[in-house]
Coordinates of C-alpha atoms in Angstrom, one line a residue:
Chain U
X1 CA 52.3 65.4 60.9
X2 CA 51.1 62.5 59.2
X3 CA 47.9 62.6 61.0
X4 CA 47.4 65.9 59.6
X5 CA 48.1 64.7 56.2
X6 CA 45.7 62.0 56.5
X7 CA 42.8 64.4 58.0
X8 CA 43.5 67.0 55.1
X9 CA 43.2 64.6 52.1
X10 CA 40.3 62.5 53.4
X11 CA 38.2 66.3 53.7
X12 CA 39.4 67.1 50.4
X13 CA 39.2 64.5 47.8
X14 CA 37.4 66.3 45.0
X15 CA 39.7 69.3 45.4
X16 CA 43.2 66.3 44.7
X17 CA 41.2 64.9 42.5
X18 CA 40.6 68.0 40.0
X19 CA 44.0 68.4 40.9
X20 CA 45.3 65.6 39.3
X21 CA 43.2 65.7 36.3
X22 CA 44.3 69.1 35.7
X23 CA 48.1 67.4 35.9
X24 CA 47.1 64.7 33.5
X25 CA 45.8 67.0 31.2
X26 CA 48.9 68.5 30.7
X27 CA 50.6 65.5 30.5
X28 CA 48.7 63.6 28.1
X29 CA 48.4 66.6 25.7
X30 CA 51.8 67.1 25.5
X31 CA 52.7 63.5 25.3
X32 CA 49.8 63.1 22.7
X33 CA 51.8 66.0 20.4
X34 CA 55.5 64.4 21.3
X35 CA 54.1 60.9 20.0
X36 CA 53.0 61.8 16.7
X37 CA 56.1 64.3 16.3
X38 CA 58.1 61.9 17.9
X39 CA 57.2 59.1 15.7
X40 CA 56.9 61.0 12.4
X41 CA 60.7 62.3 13.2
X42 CA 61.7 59.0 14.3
X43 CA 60.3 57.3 11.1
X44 CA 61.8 59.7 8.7
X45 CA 65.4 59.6 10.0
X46 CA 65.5 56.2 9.8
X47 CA 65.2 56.2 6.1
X48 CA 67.8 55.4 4.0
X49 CA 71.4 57.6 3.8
X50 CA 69.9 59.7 6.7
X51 CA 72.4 58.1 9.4
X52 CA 74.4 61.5 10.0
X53 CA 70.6 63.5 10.6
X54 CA 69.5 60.5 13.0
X55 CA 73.1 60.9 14.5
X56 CA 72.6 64.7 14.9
X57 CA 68.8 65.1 15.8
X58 CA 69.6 62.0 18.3
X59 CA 72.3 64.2 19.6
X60 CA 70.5 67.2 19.6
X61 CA 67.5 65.8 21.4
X62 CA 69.6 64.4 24.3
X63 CA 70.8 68.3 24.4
X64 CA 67.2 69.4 25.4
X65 CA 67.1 67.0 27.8
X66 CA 70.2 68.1 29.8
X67 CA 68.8 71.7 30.3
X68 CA 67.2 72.0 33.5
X69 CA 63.6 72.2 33.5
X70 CA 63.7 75.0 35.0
X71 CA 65.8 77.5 32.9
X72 CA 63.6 75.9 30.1
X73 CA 60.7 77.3 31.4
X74 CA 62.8 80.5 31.4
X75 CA 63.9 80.6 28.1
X76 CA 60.4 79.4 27.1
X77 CA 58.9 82.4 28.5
X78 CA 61.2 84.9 26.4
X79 CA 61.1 82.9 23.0
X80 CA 57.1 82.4 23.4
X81 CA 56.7 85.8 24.3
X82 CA 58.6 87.4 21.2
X83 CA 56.5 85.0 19.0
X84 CA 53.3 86.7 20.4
X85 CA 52.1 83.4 22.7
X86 CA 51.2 83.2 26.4
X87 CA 54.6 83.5 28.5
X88 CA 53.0 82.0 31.9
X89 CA 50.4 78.8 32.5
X90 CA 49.5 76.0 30.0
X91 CA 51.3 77.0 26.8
X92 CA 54.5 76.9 27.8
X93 CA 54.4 73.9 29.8
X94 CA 53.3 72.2 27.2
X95 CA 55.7 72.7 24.5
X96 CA 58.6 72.3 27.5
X97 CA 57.1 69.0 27.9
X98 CA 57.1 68.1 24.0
X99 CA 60.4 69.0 23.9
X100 CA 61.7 66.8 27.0
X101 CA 59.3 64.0 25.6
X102 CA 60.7 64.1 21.9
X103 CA 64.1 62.0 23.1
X104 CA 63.1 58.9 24.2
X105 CA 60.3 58.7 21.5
X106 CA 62.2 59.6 18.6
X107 CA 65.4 56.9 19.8
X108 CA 63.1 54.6 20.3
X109 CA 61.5 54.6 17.4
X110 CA 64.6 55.0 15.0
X111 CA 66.5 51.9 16.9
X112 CA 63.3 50.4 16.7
X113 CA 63.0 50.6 12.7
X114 CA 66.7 50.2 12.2
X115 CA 66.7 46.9 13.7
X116 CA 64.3 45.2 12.2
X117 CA 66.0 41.8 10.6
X118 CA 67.4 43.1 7.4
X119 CA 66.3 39.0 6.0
X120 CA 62.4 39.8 7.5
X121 CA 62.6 43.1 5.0
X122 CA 64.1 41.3 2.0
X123 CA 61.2 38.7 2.4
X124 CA 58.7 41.8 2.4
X125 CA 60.3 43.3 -0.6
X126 CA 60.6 40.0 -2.4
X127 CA 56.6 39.5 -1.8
X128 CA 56.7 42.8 -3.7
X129 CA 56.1 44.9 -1.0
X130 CA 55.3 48.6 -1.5
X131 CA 57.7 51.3 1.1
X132 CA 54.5 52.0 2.5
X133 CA 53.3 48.4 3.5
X134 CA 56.7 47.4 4.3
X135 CA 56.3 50.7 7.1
X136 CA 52.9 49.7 8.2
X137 CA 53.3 45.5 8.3
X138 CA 56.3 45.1 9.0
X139 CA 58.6 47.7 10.6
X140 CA 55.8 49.6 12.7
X141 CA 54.6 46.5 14.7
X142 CA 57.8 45.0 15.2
X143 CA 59.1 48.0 16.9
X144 CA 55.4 49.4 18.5
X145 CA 56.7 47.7 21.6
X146 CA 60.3 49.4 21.7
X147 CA 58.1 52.4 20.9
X148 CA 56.1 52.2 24.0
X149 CA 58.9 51.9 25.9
X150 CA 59.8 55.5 24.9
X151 CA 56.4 56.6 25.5
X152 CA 55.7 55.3 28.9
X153 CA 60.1 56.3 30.0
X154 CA 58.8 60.0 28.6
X155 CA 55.1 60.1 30.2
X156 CA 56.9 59.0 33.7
X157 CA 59.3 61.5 33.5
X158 CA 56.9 64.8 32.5
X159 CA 54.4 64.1 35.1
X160 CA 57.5 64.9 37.7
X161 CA 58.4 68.5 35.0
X162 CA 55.5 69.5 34.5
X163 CA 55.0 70.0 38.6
X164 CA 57.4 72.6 38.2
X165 CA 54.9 74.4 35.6
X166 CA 53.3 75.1 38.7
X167 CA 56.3 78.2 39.0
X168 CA 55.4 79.9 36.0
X169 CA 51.2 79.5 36.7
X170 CA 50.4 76.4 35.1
X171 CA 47.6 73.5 37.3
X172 CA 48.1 70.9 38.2
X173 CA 49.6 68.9 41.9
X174 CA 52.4 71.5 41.4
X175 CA 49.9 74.3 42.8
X176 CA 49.3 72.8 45.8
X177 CA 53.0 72.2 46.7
X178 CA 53.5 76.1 45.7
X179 CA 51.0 77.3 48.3
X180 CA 52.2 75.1 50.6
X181 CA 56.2 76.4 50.4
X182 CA 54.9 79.7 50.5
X183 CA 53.0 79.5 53.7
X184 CA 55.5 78.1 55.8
X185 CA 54.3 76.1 59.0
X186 CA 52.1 72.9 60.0
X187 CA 49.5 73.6 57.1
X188 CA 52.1 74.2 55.1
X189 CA 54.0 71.5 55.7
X190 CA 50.8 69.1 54.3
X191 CA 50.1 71.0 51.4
X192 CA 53.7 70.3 50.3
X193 CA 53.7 66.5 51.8
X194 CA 50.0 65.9 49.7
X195 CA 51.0 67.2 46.9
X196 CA 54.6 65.3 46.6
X197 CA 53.2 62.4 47.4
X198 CA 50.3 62.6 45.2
X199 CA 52.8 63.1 42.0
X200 CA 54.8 60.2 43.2
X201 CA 52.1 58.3 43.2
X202 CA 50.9 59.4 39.5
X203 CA 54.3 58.7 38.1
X204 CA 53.9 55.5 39.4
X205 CA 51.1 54.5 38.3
X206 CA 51.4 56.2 35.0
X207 CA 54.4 53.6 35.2
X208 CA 52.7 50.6 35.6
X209 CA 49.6 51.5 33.4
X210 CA 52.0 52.3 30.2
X211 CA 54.2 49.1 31.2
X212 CA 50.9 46.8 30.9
X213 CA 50.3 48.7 27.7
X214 CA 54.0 48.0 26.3
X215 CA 52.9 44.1 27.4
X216 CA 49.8 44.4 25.6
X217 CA 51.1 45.9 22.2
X218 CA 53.4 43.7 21.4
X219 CA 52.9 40.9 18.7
X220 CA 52.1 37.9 20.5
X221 CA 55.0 35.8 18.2
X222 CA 57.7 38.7 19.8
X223 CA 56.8 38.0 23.4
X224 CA 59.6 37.2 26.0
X225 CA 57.1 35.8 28.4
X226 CA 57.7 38.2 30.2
X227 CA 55.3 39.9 31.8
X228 CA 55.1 43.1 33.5
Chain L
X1 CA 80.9 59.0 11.7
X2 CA 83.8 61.5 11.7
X3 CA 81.9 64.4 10.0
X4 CA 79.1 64.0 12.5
X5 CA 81.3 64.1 15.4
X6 CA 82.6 67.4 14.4
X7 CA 79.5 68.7 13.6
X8 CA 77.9 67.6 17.0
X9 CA 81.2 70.1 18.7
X10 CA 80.2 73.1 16.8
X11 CA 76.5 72.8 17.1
X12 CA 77.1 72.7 21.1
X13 CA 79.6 74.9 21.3
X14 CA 77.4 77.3 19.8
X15 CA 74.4 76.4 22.1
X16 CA 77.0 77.4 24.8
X17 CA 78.0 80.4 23.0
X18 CA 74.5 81.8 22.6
X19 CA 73.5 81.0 26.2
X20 CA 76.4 82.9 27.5
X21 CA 76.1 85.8 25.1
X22 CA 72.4 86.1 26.2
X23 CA 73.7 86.2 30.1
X24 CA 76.3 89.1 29.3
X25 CA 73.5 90.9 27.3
X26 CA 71.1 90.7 29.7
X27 CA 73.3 91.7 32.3
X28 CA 74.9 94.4 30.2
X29 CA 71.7 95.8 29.8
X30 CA 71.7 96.8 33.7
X31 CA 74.8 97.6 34.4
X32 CA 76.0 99.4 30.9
X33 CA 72.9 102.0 31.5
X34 CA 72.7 101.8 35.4
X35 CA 70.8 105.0 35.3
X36 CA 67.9 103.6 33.1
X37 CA 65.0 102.9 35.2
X38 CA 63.9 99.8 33.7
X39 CA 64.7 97.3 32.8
X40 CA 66.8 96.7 35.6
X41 CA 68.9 93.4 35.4
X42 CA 71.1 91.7 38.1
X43 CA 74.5 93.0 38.5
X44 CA 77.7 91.0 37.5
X45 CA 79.0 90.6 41.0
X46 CA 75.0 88.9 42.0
X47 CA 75.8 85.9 39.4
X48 CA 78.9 85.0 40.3
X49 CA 77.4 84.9 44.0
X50 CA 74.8 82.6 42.8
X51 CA 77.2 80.7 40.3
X52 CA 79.7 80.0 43.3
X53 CA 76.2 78.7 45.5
X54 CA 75.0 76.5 42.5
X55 CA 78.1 74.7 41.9
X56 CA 79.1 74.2 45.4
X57 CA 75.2 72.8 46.0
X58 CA 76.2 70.5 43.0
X59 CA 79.8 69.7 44.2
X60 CA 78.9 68.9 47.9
X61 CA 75.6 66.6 46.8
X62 CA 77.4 65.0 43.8
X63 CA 80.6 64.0 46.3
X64 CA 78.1 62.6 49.1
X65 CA 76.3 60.4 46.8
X66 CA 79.4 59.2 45.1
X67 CA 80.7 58.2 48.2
X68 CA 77.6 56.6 49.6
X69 CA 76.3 55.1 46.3
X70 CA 79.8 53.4 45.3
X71 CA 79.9 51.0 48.7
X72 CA 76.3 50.5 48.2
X73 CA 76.3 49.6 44.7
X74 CA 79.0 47.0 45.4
X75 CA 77.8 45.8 48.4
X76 CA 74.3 44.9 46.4
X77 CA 76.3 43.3 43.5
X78 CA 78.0 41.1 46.4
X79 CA 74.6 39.5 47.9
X80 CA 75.9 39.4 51.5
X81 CA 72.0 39.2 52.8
X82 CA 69.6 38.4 50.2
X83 CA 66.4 40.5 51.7
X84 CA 68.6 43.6 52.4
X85 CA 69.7 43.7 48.7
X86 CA 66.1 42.9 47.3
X87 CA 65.0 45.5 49.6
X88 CA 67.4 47.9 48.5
X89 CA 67.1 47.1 44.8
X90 CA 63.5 47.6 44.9
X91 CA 64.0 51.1 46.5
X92 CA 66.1 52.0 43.6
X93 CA 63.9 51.0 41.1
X94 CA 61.0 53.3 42.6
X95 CA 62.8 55.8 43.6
X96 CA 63.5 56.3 39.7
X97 CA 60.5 56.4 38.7
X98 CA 59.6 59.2 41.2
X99 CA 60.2 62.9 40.3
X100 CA 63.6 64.7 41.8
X101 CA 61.3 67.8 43.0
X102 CA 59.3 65.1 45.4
X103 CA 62.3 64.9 46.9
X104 CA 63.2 68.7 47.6
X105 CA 59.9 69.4 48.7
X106 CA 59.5 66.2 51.0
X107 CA 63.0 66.1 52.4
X108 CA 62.2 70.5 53.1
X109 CA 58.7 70.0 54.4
X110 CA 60.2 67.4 57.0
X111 CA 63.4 68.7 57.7
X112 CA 62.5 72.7 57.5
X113 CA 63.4 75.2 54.3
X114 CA 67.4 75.1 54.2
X115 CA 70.3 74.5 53.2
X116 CA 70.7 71.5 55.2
X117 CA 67.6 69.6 53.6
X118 CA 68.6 70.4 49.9
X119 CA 71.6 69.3 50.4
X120 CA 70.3 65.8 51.7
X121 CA 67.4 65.5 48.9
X122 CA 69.9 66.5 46.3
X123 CA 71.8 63.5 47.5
X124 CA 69.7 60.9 48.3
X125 CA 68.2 61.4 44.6
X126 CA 71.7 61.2 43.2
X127 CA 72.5 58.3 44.7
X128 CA 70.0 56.6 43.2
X129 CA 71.9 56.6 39.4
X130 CA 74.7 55.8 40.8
X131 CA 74.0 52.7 42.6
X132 CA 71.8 51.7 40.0
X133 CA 75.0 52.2 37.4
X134 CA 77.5 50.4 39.7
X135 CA 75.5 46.9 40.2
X136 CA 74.3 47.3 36.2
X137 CA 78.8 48.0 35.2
X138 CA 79.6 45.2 37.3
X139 CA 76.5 43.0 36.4
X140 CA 77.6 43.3 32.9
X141 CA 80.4 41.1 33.3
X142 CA 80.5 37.7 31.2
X143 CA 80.9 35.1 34.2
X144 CA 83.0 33.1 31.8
X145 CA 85.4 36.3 32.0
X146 CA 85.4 35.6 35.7
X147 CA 85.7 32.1 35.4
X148 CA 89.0 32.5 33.2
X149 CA 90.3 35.1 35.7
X150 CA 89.4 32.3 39.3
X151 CA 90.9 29.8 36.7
X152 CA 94.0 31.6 36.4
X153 CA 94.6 31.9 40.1
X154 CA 94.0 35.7 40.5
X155 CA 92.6 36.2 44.3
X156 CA 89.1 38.3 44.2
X157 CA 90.6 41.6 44.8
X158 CA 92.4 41.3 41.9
X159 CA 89.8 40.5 40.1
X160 CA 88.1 43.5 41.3
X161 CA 91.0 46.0 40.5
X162 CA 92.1 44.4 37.5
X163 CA 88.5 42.9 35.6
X164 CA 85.4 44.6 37.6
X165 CA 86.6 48.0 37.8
X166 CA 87.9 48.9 34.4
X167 CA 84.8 47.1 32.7
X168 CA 82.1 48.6 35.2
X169 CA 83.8 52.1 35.1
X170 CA 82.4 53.6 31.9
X171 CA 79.1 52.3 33.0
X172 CA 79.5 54.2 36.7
X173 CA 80.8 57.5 34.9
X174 CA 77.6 57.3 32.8
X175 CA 75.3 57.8 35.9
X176 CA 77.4 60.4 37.8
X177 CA 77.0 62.0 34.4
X178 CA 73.3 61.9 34.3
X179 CA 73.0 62.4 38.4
X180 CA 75.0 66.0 37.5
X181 CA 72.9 66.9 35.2
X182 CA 69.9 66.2 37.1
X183 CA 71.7 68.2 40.2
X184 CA 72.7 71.2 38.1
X185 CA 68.2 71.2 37.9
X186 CA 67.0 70.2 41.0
X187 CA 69.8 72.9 42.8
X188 CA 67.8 75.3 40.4
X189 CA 64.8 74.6 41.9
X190 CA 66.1 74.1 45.5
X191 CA 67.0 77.6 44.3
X192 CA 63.3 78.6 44.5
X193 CA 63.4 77.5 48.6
X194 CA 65.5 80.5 49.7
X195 CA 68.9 78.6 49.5
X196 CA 70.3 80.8 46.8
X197 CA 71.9 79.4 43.2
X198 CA 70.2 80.4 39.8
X199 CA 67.1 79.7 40.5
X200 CA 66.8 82.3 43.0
X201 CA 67.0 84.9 40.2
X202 CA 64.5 83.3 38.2
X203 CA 62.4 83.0 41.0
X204 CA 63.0 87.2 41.5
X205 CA 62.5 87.7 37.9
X206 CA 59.2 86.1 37.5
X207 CA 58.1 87.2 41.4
X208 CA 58.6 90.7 39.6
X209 CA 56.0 90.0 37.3
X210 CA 57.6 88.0 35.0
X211 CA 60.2 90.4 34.1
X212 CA 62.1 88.3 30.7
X213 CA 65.5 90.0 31.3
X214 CA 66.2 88.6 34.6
X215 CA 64.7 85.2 33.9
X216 CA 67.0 84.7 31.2
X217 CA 69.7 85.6 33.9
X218 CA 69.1 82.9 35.9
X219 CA 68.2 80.3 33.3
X220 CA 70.6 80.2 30.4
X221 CA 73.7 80.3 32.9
X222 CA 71.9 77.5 34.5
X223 CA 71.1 75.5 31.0
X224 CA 74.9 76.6 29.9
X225 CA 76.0 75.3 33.2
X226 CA 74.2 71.5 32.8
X227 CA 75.3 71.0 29.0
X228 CA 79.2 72.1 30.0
X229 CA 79.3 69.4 32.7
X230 CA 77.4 66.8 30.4
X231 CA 80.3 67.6 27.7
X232 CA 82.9 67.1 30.3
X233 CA 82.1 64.3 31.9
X234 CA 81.3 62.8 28.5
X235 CA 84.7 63.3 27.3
X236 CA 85.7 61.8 31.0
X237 CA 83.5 58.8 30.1
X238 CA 85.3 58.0 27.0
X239 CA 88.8 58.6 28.2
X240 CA 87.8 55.9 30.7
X241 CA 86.4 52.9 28.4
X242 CA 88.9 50.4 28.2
X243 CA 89.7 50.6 24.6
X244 CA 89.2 47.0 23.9
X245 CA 85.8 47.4 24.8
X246 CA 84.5 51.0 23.5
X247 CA 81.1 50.4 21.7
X248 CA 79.1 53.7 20.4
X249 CA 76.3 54.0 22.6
X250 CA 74.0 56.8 23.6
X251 CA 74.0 58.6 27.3
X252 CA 70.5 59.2 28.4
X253 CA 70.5 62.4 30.5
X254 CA 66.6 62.7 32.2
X255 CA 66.5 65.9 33.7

């Protein structure tokens, strides 16, 4: 078995490897459209006498995340196809993975913004800060790391969804595990051991990379010493 | 606070609403016009076959891992052999980061397509949360807390029963919430393996050619299914927080 495995990958390195690009692609396009929705939702709740919106998008957010990816692929298929897009491959993969990202971002960023030390924005507005400058110097950096945190807990999670795009026709590692359960036996068997293994290894990865980059942006006069 | 907390009810009690109204219609639609040729939808007595496989997947899976994750959680929180528990801790940590479906399809490509092996990759996943929950509830303990109970002569299963388990309980409800979830998912895509549950009809409807009316019949039951067990155990969550210690905090569900 695991000799097989091992024989398989070694003979087919460019085919894994436009595998996973084809997964990454789909990850970091939808990740790249959660993080500026995420952010831009996450920055306007947090304004001022917004607390019961944050409360209720917070809540609603967490909502999408409890439905199981996939019935959300189901459901995607009928609302995208009575809005005229694609039902099956990217599309609807994408905006599934959006939707999953949009929690951790937008929490992130609003528990990020809210708190910031009340005496560190007084100072800014007392140096006759504009909102703007107090958004941009002060609040955005101090929470960019909490921010990343988000990110890299939402970019983790969609690389294991969006195998399962692989059901409704999307690329990506999740194709190779679909041939493999439907061909049952000792090929089989590897297909479905390769690709596993091969997302497992993303996520982690994808882990570590976004956990140096959480290190990396924050300000150096916030750091724990800790390092990843 | 109040308003919001009211408002959060109605908003998913009509998400739950809608998601069961589109499982009648959809299923009205085949069995209101039987004779009409297409589109033909699943009958009634089909879900509730696949509704009774789901949950019991669920049920049996949740139940193992509780039972396995509790003892382990504890046992890591007790340090009995230092390398075992680093060992162990570091499995849990990267087993979380890896995706539920690796499990399924590992666990069936070793084990052979079944029952059997869903029922063990359901669980071994769902372990994870738990024992990650149990050593983080009883972690979260103030040592002085313990200190003042030692000081006051209680004997360390009483401190246990009476300090450890309240305090950590919330905390250990939390991640057999999220682990549900997650199951009510990953059974849907077990589903897909020829074990039955929802996700056999979505699998049907889109091996039809991506017929809409039976996909929805297999995934808003299943999303209905995950947000009515999230709710429930939620309200079980906060019925268990001791009340001298109930702070407002969010539940992260990953599914």
């Amino acid at each position: 078995m695991f000799q097989d495995v091992w024989v398989w990958t070694s003979r087919h390195w460019s085919y894994i490897g436009e595998l996973i690009l084809q997964h990454l692609r789909i990850v970091l396009i939808a990740n790249g459209i959660g993080i500026v929705v995420g952010i831009l939702l996450g920055i306007y709740i947090s304004g001022k006498g917004r607390e019961n919106l944050a409360d209720l998008v917070i809540y609603l957010t967490g909502i999408l995340l409890t439905i199981p990816s996939l019935a959300m692929y189901g459901i995607l298929m009928a609302v995208l196809g009575a809005i005229g897009l694609p039902r099956v491959g990217f599309v609807p993969v994408v905006v599934a993975l959006i939707l999953y990202g949009l929690l951790p971002i937008v929490r992130n960023t609003y528990t990020a913004i809210i708190e910031v030390d009340p005496a560190v924005i007084e100072a800014g507005l007392g140096m006759g800060m504009s909102y703007w400058q107090l958004l941009t110097k002060i609040k955005l950096p101090l929470a960019i790391p909490v921010i990343m945190a988000g990110v890299r807990q939402a970019v983790v999670m969609n690389v294991g969804i969006a195998t399962i795009g692989a059901y409704i026709g999307a690329e990506g590692l999740g194709q190779l595990i679909f041939i493999g359960i439907q061909n049952p036996g000792r090929m089989g068997n590897v297909f479905v051991v390769v690709g596993a293994v091969f997302v497992a290894l993303l996520a982690l990865v994808s882990d570590r990379i976004l956990g140096l980059l959480e290190y990396l942006t924050t300000p150096r006069g916030v750091r724990t010493g800790r390092q990843p | 606070m109040k308003a919001t907390g009211m408002v959060r009810f109605m908003l998913s009690l009509m998400l739950l609403a809608g998601l069961i109204g589109v499982t009648v219609w959809m299923t009205s639609i085949g069995s209101v016009f039987p004779d009409r040729a297409f589109p033909r939808t699943m009958p009634p007595q089909r879900l509730l076959k696949e509704f009774s496989i789901h949950i019991r997947l669920v049920t049996v899976a949740e139940l193992l891992a509780i039972g396995i994750g509790l003892p382990i959680g504890l046992i890591l929180t007790r340090r009995p052999i230092p390398i075992l528990t680093n060992l162990l801790e570091a499995l849990v940590n990267v087993g979380q980061t890896l995706p539920t479906l690796c499990f399924i399809f590992l666990f069936s490509a070793l084990l052979g397509l079944g029952i059997k092996s869903v029922i063990i990759a359901l669980t071994v996943y769902t372990v994870l949360p738990i024992v990650r929950n149990t050593c983080a509830g009883i972690k979260s303990i103030d040592p002085a807390v313990r200190e003042a109970a030692l000081g006051m002569g209680m004997s360390y299963l009483q401190i246990f029963r009476q300090i450890e388990l309240p305090v950590a309980l919330p905390t250990i409800m939390a991640g057999i919430r999220t682990s549900t979830v997650l199951n009510v998912g990953s059974a849907a895509v077990a589903g897909y393996l020829g074990v039955g549950g929802f996700g056999a009809i979505i699998a049907e409807g889109i091996a039809y050619g991506g017929i809409i009316q039976i996909v929805l019949q297999g995934a808003a039951p299943t999303a209905a299914l995950a947000i009515t067990l999230d709710l429930a155990l939620g309200t079980v969550e906060r019925v268990l927080t001791p009340r001298g210690i109930k702070v407002a905090k969010a539940a992260i569900a990953v599914a």
